[in-house]
XYZ file of C-alpha atoms in Angstrom:
635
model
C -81.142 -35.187 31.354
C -81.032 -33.026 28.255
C -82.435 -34.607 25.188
C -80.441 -34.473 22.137
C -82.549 -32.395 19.271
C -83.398 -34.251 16.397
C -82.854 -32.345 13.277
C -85.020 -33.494 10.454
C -83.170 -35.067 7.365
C -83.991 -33.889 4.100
C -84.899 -37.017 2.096
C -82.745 -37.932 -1.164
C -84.209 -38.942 -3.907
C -82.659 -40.931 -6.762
C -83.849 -37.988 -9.609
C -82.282 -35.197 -6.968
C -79.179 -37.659 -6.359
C -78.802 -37.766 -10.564
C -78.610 -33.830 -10.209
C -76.031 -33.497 -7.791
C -73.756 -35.314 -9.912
C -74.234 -33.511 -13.115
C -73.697 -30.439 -11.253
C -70.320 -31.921 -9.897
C -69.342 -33.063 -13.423
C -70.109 -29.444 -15.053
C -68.169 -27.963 -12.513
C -65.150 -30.192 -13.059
C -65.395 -29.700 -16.513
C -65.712 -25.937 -16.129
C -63.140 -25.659 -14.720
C -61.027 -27.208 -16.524
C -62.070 -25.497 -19.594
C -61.064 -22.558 -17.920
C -57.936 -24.034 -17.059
C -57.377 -24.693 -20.115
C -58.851 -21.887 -22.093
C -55.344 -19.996 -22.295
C -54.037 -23.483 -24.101
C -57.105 -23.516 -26.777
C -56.594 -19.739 -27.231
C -53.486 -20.270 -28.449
C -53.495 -23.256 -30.292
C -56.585 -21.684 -32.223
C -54.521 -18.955 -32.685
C -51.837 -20.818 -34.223
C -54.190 -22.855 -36.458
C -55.896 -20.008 -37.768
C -52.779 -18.140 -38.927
C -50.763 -21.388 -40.316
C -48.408 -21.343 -37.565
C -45.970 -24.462 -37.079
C -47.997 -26.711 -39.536
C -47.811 -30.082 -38.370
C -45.787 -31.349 -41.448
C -42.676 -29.659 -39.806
C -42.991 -31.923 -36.746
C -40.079 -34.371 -35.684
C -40.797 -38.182 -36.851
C -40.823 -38.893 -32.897
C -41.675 -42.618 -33.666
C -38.219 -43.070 -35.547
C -39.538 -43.384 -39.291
C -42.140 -46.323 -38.364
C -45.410 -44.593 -38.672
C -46.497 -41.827 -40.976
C -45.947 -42.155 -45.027
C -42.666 -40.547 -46.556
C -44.372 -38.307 -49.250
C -46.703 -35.924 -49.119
C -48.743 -34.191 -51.469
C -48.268 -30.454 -52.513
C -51.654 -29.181 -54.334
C -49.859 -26.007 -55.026
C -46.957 -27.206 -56.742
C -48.262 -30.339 -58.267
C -46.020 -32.813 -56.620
C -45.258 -35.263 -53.864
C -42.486 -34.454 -51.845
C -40.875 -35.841 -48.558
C -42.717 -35.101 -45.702
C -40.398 -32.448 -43.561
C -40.984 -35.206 -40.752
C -39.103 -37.969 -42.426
C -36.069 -35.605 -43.155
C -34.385 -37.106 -39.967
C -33.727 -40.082 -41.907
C -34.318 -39.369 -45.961
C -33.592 -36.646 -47.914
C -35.689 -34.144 -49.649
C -36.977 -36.248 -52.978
C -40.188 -34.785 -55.342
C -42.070 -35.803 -57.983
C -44.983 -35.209 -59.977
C -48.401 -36.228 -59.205
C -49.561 -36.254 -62.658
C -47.241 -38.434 -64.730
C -46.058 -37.676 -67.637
C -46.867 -40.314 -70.821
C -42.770 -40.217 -71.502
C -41.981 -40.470 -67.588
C -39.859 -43.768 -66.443
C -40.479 -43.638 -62.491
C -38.071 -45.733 -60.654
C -37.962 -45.928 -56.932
C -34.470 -46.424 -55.088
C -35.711 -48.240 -52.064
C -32.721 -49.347 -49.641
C -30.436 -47.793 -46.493
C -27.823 -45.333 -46.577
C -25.814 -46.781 -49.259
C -28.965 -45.873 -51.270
C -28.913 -42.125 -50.112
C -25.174 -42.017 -51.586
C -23.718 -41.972 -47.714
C -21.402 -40.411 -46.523
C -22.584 -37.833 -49.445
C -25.919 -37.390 -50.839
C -27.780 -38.560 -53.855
C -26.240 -36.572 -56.215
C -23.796 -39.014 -55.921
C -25.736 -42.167 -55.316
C -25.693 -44.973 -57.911
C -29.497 -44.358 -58.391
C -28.025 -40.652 -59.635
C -25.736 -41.968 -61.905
C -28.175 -44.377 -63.877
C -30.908 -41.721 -63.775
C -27.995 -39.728 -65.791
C -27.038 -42.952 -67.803
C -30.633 -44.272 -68.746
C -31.678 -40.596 -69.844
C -28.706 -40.108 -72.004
C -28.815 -43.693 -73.717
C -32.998 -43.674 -74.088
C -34.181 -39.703 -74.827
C -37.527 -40.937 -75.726
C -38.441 -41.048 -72.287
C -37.831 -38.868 -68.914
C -36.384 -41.103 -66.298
C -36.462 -40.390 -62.672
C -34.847 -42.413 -59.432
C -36.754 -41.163 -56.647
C -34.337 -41.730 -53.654
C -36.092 -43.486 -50.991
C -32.814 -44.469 -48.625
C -33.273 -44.191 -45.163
C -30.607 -43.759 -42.867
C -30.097 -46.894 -40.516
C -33.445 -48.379 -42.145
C -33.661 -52.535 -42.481
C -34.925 -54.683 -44.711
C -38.487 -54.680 -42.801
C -39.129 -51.024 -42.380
C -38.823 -51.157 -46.125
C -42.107 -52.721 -46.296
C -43.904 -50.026 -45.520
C -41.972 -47.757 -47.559
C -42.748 -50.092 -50.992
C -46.192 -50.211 -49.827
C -46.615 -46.710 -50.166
C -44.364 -45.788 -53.502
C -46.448 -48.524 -54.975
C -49.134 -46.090 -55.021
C -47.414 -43.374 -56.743
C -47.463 -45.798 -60.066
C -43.596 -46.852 -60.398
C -42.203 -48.240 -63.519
C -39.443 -50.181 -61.232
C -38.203 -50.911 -57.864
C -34.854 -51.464 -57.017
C -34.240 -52.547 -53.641
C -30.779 -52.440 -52.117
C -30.438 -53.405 -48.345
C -29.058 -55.704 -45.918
C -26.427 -53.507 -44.100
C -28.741 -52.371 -41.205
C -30.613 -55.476 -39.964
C -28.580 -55.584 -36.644
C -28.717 -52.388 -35.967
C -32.628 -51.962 -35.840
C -33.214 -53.824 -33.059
C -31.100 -52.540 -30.752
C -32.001 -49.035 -31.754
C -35.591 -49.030 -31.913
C -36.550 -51.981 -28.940
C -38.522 -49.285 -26.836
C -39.930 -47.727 -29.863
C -41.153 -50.844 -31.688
C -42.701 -52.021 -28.272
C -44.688 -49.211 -27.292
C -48.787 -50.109 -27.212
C -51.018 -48.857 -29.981
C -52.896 -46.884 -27.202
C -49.368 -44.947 -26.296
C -48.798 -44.413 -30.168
C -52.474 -42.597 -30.463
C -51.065 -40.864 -27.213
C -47.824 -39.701 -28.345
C -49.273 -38.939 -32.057
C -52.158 -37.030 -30.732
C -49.920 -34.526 -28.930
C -47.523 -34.053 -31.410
C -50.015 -32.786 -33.191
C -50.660 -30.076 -31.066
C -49.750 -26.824 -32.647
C -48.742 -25.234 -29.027
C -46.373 -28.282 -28.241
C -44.408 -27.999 -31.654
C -44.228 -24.477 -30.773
C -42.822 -24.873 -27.410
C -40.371 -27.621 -28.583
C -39.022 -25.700 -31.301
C -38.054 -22.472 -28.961
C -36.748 -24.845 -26.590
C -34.323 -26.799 -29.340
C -36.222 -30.313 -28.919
C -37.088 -30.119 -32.991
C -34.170 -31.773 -34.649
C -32.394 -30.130 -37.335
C -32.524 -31.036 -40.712
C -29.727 -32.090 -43.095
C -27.100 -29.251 -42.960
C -26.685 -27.201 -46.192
C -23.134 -26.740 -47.342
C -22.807 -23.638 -45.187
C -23.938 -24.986 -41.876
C -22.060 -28.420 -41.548
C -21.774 -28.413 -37.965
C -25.698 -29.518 -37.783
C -26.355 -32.546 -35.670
C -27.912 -35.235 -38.082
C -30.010 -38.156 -37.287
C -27.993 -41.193 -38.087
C -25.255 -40.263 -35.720
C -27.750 -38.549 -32.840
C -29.487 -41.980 -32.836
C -25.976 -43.728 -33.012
C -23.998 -42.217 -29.883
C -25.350 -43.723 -27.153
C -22.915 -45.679 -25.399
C -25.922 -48.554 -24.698
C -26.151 -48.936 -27.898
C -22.591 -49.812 -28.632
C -22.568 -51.972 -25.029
C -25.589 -54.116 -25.902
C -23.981 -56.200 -28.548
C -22.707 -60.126 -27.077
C -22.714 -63.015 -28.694
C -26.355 -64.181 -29.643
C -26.520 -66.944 -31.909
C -30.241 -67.265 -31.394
C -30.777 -63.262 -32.045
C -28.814 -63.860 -34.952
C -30.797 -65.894 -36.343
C -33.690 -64.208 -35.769
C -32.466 -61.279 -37.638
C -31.012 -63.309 -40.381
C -34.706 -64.784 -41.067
C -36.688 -61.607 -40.484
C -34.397 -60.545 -43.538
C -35.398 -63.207 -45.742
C -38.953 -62.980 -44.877
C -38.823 -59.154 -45.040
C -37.526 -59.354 -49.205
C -39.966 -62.479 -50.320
C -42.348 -60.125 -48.860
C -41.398 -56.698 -50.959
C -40.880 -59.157 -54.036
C -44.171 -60.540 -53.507
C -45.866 -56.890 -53.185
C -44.199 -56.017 -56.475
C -45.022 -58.878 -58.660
C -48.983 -58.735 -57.228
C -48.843 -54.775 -57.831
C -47.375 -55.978 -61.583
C -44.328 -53.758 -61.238
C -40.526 -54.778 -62.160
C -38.003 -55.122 -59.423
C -34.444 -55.724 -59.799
C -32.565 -55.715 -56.563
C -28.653 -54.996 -55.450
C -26.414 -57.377 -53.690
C -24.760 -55.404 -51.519
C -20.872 -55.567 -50.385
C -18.202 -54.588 -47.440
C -14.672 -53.378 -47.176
C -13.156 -56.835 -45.804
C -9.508 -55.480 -45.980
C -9.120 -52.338 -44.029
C -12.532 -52.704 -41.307
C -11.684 -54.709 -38.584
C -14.398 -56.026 -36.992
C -16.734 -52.999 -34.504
C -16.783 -55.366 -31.637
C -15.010 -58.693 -30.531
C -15.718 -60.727 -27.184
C -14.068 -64.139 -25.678
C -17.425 -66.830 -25.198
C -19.519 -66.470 -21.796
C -18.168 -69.496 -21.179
C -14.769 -69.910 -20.715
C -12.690 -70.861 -18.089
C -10.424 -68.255 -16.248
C -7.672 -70.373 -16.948
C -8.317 -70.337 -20.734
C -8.645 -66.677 -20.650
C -5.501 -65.515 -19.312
C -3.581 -68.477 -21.751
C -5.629 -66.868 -24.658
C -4.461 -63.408 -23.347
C -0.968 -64.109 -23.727
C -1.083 -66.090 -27.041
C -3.109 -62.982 -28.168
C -0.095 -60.599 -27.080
C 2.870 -62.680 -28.355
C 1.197 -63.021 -31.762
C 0.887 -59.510 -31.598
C 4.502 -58.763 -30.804
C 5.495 -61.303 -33.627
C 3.287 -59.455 -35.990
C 6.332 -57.206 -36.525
C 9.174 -59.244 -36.953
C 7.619 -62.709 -38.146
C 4.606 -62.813 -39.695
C 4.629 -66.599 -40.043
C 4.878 -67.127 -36.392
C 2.015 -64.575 -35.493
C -0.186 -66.650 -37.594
C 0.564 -69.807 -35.657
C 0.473 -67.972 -32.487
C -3.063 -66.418 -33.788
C -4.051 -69.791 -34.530
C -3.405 -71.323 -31.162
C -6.061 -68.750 -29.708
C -8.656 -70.198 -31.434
C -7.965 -73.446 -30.089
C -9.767 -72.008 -26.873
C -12.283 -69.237 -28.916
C -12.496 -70.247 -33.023
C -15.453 -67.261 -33.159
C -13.428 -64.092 -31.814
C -13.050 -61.855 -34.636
C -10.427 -59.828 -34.611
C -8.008 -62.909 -34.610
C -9.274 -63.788 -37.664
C -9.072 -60.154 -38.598
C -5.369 -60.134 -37.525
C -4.643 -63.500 -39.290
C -5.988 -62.684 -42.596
C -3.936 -59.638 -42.382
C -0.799 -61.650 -41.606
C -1.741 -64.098 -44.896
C -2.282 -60.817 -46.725
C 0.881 -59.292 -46.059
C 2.465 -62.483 -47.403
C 0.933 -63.024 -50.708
C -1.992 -65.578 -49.726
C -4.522 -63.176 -50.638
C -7.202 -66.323 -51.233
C -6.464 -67.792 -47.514
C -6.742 -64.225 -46.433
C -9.995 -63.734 -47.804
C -11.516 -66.346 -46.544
C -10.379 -65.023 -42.864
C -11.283 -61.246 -43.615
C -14.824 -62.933 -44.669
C -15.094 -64.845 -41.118
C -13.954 -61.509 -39.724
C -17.110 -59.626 -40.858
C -19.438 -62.685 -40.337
C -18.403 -63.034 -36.427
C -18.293 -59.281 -35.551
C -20.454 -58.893 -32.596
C -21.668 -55.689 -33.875
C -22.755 -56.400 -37.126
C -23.005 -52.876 -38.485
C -22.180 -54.805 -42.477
C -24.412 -57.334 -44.110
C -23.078 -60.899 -43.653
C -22.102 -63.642 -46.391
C -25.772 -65.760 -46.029
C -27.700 -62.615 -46.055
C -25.903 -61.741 -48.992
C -26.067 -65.337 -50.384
C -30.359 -65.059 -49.485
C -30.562 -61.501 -51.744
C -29.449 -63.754 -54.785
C -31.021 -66.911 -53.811
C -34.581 -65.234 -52.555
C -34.142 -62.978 -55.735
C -33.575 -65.993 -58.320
C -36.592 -68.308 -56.930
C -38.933 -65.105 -57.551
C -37.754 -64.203 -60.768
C -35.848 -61.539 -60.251
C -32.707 -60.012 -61.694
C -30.065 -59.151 -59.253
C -26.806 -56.892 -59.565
C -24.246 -58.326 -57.629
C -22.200 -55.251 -56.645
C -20.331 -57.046 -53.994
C -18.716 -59.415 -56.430
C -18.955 -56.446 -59.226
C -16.640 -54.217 -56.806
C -14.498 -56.980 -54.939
C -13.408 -57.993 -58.641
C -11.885 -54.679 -59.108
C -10.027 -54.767 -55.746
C -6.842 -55.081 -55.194
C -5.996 -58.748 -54.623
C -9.661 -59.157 -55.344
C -10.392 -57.980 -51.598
C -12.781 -54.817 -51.468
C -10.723 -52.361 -48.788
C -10.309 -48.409 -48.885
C -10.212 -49.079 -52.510
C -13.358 -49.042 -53.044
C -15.158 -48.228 -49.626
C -15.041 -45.016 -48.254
C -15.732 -46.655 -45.197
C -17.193 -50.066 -43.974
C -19.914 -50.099 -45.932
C -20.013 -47.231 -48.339
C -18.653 -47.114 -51.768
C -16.399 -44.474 -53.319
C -17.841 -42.024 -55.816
C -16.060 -44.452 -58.378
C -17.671 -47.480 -56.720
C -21.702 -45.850 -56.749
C -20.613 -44.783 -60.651
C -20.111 -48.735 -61.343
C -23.358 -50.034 -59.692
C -25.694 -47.235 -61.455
C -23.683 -48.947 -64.758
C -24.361 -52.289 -63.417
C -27.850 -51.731 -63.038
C -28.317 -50.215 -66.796
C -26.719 -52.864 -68.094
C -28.863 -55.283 -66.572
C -32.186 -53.237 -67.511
C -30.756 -53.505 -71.042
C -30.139 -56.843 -71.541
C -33.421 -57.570 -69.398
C -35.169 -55.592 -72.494
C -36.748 -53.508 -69.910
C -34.568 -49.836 -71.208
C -34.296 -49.883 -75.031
C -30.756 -48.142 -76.355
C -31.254 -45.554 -78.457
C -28.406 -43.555 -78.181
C -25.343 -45.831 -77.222
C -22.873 -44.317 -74.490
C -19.215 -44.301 -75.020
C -16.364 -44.133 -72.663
C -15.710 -40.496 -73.551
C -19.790 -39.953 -73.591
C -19.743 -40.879 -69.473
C -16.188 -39.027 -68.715
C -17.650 -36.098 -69.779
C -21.379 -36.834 -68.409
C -19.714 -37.512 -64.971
C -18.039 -34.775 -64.939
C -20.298 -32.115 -65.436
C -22.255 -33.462 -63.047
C -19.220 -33.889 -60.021
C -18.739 -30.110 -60.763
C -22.260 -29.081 -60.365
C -21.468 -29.886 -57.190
C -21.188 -27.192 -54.329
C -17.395 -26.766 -53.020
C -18.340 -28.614 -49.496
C -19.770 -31.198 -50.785
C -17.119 -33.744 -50.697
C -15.607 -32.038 -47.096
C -19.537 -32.754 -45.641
C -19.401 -36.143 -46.115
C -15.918 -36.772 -44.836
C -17.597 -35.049 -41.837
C -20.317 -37.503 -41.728
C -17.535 -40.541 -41.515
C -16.246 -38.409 -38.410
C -19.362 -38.985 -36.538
C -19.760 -42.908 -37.323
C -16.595 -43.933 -36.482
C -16.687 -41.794 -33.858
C -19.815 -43.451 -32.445
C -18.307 -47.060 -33.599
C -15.224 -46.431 -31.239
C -12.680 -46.805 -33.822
C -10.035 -44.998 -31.648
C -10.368 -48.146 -29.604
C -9.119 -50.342 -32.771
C -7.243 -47.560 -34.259
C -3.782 -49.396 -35.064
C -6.105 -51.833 -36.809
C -7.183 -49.048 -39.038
C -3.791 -48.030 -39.930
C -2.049 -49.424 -43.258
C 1.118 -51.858 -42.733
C 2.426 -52.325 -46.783
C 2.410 -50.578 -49.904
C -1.030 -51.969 -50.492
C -2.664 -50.495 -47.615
C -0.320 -47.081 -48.369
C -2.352 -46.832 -51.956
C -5.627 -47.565 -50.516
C -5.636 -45.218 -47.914
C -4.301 -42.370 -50.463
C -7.333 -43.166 -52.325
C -9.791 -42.830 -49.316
C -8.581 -39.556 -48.424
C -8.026 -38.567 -52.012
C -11.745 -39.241 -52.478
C -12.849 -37.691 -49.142
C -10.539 -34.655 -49.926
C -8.519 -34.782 -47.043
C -5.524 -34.101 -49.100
C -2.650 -33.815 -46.089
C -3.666 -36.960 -44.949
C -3.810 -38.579 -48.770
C -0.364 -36.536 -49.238
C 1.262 -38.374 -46.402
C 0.642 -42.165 -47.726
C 1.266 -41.941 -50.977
C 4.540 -40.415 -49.972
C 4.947 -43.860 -48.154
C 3.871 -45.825 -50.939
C 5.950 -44.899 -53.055
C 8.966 -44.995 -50.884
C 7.924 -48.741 -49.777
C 7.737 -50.305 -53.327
C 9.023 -49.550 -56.904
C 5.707 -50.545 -58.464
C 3.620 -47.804 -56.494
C 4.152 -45.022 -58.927
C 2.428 -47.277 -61.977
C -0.148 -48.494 -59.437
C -1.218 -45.093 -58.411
C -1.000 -43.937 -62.112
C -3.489 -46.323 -62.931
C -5.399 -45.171 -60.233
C -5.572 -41.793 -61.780
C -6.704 -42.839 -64.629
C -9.961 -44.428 -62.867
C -10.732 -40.746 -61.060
C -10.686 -39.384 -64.602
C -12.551 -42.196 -66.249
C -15.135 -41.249 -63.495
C -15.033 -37.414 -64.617
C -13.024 -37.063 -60.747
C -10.449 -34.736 -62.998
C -9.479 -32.596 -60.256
C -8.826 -35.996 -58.362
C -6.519 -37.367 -60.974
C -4.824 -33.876 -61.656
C -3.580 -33.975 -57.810
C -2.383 -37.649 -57.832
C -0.327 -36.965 -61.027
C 0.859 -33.923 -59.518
C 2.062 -35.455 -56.384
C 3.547 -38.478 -58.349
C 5.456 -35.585 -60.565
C 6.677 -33.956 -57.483
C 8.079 -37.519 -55.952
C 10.031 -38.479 -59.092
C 11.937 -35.459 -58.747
C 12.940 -34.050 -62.088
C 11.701 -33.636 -65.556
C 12.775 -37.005 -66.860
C 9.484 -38.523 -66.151
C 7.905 -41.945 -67.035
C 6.481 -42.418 -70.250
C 3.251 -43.549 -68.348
C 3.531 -40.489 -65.998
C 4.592 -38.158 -69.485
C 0.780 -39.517 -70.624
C -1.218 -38.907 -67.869
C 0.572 -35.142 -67.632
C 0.131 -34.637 -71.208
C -3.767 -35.623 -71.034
C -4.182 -33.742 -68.537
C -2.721 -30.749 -69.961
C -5.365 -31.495 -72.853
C -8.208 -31.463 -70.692
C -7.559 -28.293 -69.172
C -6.352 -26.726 -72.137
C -3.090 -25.512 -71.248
C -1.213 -24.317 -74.087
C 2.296 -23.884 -72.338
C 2.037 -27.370 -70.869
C 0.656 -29.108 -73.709
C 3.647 -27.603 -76.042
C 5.810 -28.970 -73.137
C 4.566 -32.378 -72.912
C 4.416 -32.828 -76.554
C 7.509 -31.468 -77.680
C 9.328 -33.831 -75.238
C 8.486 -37.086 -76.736
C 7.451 -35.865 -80.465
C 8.922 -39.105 -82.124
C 7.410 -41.825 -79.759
C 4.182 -40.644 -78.493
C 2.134 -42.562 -81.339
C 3.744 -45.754 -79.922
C 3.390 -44.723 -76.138
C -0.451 -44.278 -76.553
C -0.508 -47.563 -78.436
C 1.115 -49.692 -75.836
C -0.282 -47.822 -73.053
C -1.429 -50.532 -70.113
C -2.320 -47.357 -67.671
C -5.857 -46.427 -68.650
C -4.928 -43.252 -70.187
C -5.127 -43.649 -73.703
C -8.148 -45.265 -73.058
C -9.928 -42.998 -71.254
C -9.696 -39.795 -73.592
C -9.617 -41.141 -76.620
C -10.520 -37.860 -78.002
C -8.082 -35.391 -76.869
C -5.105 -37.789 -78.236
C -5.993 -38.783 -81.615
C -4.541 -35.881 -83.178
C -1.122 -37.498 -81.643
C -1.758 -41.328 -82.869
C -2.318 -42.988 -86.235
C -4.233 -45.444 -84.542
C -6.793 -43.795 -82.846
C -7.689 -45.592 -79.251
C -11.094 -47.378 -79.762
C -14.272 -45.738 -78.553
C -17.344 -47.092 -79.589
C -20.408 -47.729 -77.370
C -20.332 -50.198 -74.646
C-alpha cells in the first residue's frame, strides 16, 4: 500500500495575505489604465487644444439643470449658454451695468420668445423699442428669457438666476405649457440625483461630445434664415406619438397641475418682492374661435349602449350642421345628455350659435371648449383667473392681454384674428401687449415720459424695425406652425379648422396674410368678399391695422387684392383712401397724381368722415389734402 506524499503547505500569514491583494488590485487597475490610456490620450488631447468645449454640449436633462447664461470674460457679457439653445434663444448682456441701463427680464414660454417667430418680434421687443423712444435718459433692455414648452415651475429656477444679474423688472408671462410638462419630461424629472451626477459627468467628457457630434446625436441649433429645414427642439420633443396618446380624462391630474401653477407664481412673486425687484406679470389668452379642441374622449365610463346612441346623435347633428343650424344645436345638445364634458360638441355648438348671431352664448361654449380639451396645450379660464387673483393679493400689476386682445376680436371672440395659431399672437397682437405693458409701467410711475409717442411716432418706429427684418423671417415661422400642428394631429380635425362664413373667410385671410402665405390668404378673401357685401369695408379696416403696425407691405397687398375684386376704377371712397395713402407712403408720383386728381373736390370731407382707420393712421402724409388736419398728439 503506497502512501500518499505529503507536500508541505506554505503557511499564510495575515501581513502576506494583505499583499496578495494589493498586488491583485494594482493589477486590475493597471490594466485598466492601460485600457483606458487611448481614452485619456485623447481627451487630454482635446482639453489641451480647446476642442469641443463643454459649453457646446446638448442640455441632455431638457432645460432643468444647468443656469441659462454664462459669462464671457472676453467680451464683457453674459450670454446664453450654447446648451440652453434647444429651448431659448441667443440673448446677451453686459456684466457691468451701465448707471443709465433699465434691465428688464422677459421670463415666460414661447409666447415670450415671439413664437412662431423670434424676439424681434416679441412684445418684450416692441416695449424695449417703445420705453427707449418715450424715456432717452435711460438704455432699456428686455432680455428674452422664453423657453420653448417651459411651465410655470421651471421658471423658478430661471428667476432665481436672472435675479442675480441685478434686474430693474420682471415680467412674467406663462400659463400655456403646464400640461404639457408632465407628460414630456416624467422620465426626466424622475431620474435619481446619483443618475444625474452620472449622466452630467459624462457629458462632460470631451471624447463623448466629440463622438456624438460626428455621429449627429448633438442637436442643431435654431436655423438661420438660410437653413430652415433644421430640426428644432420644441417640435423634436413634440412628435412622439406617446406623447399625443397619453392624454385621458384626469380630473385629479388636473388639479394637480392647476395648483402646482398657483404655487409655482406666489413663489416667483415672493422671490421678487424679497430680492426688492418690480414684477408686473401678463395674463395670457387663446384663439377660442378657430382651435378646436387637440383631443376629445367619451368618459371611461359609459355604457355601450350610450355610446353608440351618442354616436349617432353626434353624426345627425353633424349632417344638420349644413342645412339647419338650429337643429344641430339641439341634436349637439342631446349628446351631452350622456357626456356634458366632451369637447368638441361644445366646440361644434358654439360654432353653430356663432354662425347665428349669439356670439355671447357662443362664447361661453368656445370657453368650455378650451377648458375640457383633454390635451390642454392653452392655459385654462381658472389659471387665467389665478394670474390676476395670485397677482392682486401680492401687489402686483397685471396686463390682461387676454381680455386686451379678445376686446379687439371680432364678435369679441379672439380667433385667427389675432392668433396666429392656438396660442400665439399676430405680429399686431405682440405690438399691443409690449403697449399694454408701457402703459402700465407709466401709470405705475415706474417709466417716466419724456418724450411722448404718437400714432405716427410708432407707425414709423414699427416699421423700420419689421424691415430690418431678413426676407425669411416671416416664411420661418409659418414653418414652425407646420411642425406643431403637425405634431398636434390637426389633419385629424381638419374640417374643424376650415372657415364656414364671411367671418371665418376674413380671419383666415389675415392668418395667412400675416404668415405670408399669400395663395392661401388670396383664396379666402376672394370668398369673403363674394359671401357678404360688408367684407370689402371689413378687410379695409383691416388694412389699416397692418399699417398702423408699420406691416405696410401687408396692407399694400390687401388693398391691392380688394382693388383687383371691385373690378374697375370706380372705387370706394374708403378703398380711394387707403390707395391714395398708400401711394403717399411709397412715394409714387404717377399714382399719387392719380388718386388725387380723382376726387380733388371731396377728399377734405372723405378724410374727415373717414370710419376706416386711414386718416387716422397717417396723419402726416394727408394734411396737405385736409383743412382739418387728423389729430395726432401723444397717447
Amino acid at each position: 500500500m503506497s502512501v500518499p506524499v505529503r507536500r508541505p503547505m506554505t503557511e499564510t500569514t495575515p501581513e502576506k495575505s494583505n499583499q496578495d491583494r494589493r498586488r491583485r488590485t494594482s493589477f486590475v487597475a493597471m490594466a485598466l489604465l492601460l485600457g483606458l490610456s487611448p481614452l485619456l490620450l485623447v481627451e487630454g488631447t482635446l482639453r489641451l487644444f480647446g476642442v469641443m468645449d463643454e459649453s457646446v454640449d446638448a442640455d441632455l436633462h431638457g432645460g432643468l439643470d444647468g443656469s441659462l447664461f454664462e459669462k464671457d470674460d472676453r467680451t464683457g457679457v453674459y450670454r446664453t449658454r450654447l446648451a440652453r439653445e434647444q429651448f431659448f434663444v441667443t440673448q446677451e448682456f453686459p456684466v457691468e451695468k451701465a448707471d443709465n441701463e433699465y434691465r428688464i427680464f422677459c421670463l415666460g414660454g414661447s409666447t415670450v420668445q415671439g413664437r412662431p417667430w423670434r424676439p424681434e418680434t416679441s412684445f418684450g421687443q416692441w416695449a424695449e423699442l417703445e420705453l427707449n423712444h418715450i424715456d432717452p435718459s435711460r438704455k432699456y433692455q428686455v432680455i428674452n428669457c422664453g423657453g420653448i414648452s417651459y411651465a410655470s415651475y421651471r421658471l423658478t429656477s430661471v428667476l432665481q438666476e436672472v435675479l442675480t444679474y441685478d434686474p430693474d423688472l420682471i415680467i412674467l408671462a406663462t400659463g400655456h405649457n403646464e400640461f404639457l410638462e408632465d407628460q414630456t419630461y416624467a422620465e426626466i424629472k424622475s431620474r435619481s440625483q446619483t443618475r444625474l451626477w452620472l449622466e452630467n459627468a459624462s457629458r462632460s467628457l470631451r471624447t463623448v461630445m466629440l463622438l456624438r457630434k460626428l455621429s449627429g446625436g448633438t442637436p442643431k441649433q435654431e436655423p438661420q434664415p438660410e437653413d430652415v429645414s433644421a430640426s428644432e427642439g420644441v417640435e423634436a420633443r413634440l412628435d412622439d406619438d406617446a406623447g399625443y396618446a397619453s392624454y385621458h380624462r384626469d380630473d385629479t391630474w388636473h388639479e394637480q397641475i392647476t395648483q402646482q401653477f398657483e404655487n409655482s407664481v406666489r413663489t416667483m412673486l415672493s422671490m421678487c418682492s424679497e430680492a426688492g425687484v418690480p414684477v408686473l406679470t401678463v395674463r395670457l389668452g387663446a384663439n377660442l374661435r378657430d382651435s378646436p379642441p387637440f383631443k376629445s374622449e367619451l368618459r371611461s365610463d359609459i355604457s355601450t349602449e350610450d355610446a353608440q346612441r351618442w354616436q349617432q346623435l353626434f353624426e345627425a347633428a353633424t349632417a344638420a350642421e349644413k342645412t339647419d343650424l338650429k337643429q344641430a344645436i339641439e341634436l349637439y345638445k342631446k349628446t351631452l345628455d350622456l357626456d356634458d364634458r366632451y369637447p368638441l360638441v361644445h366646440f361644434r355648438i358654439a360654432r353653430c350659435l356663432d354662425r347665428l348671431g349669439q356670439s355671447e352664448q357662443a362664447l361661453t361654449n368656445y370657453q368650455a371648449a378650451l377648458d375640457l380639451d383633454i390635451c390642454p396645450l392653452r392655459i385654462t379660464s381658472r389659471m387665467q383667473k389665478l394670474m390676476t387673483s395670485v397677482s392682486e393679493q401680492a401687489g402686483v400689476p397685471c396686463v390682461d392681454a387676454e381680455t386686451l386682445l379678445r376686446n379687439v376680436s371680432a364678435d369679441h371672440i379672439p380667433g385667427f384674428d389675432r392668433y396666429v395659431d392656438h396660442v400665439h399672437p399676430s405680429i399686431v397682437g405682440h405690438q399691443m401687449i409690449g403697449r399694454a405693458l408701457v402703459q402700465r409701467l407709466v401709470s405705475d410711475g415706474l417709466i417716466q415720459t419724456q418724450n411722448p409717442l404718437t400714432p405716427v411716432d410708432r407707425r414709423l418706429l414699427f416699421q423700420q424695425q419689421l424691415r430690418s427684418l431678413g426676407t425669411t423671417y416671416i416664411p420661418n415661422g409659418r414653418r414652425r406652425i407646420g411642425w406643431l400642428e403637425g405634431w398636434a394631429r390637426r389633419q385629424r380635425l381638419f374640417e374643424e379648422t376650415l372657415p364656414v362664413d364671411t367671418r371665418g373667410f376674413i380671419s383666415a385671410t389675415l392668418r395667412y396674410l400675416d404668415l405670408h402665405d399669400y395663395d392661401v390668404a388670396k383664396d379666402n378673401l376672394k370668398q369673403a368678399v363674394e359671401s357678404s357685401d360688408d367684407a370689402e369695408q371689413r378687410l379695409i379696416r383691416a388694412a389699416a391695422d397692418f399699417y398702423s403696425a408699420g406691416q405696410s407691405d401687408e396692407a399694400n397687398w390687401l388693398i391691392s387684392q380688394l382693388s383687383k375684386a371691385d373690378g374697375g376704377s370706380n372705387f370706394s371712397d374708403n378703398l380711394a383712401l387707403a390707395r391714395l395713402v398708400l401711394a403717399l407712403d411709397r412715394g409714387s408720383s404717377a399714382d399719387i397724381d392719380a388718386a388725387v386728381s380723382a376726387r380733388t373736390d371731396t377728399w377734405a370731407n372723405i378724410i374727415r368722415n373717414d370710419a376706416t382707420g386711414w386718416a387716422a393712421a397717417a396723419p402726416d402724409l394727408l394734411k396737405s389734402l385736409s383743412p382739418h388736419e387728423p389729430a395726432d398728439h401723444a397717447e
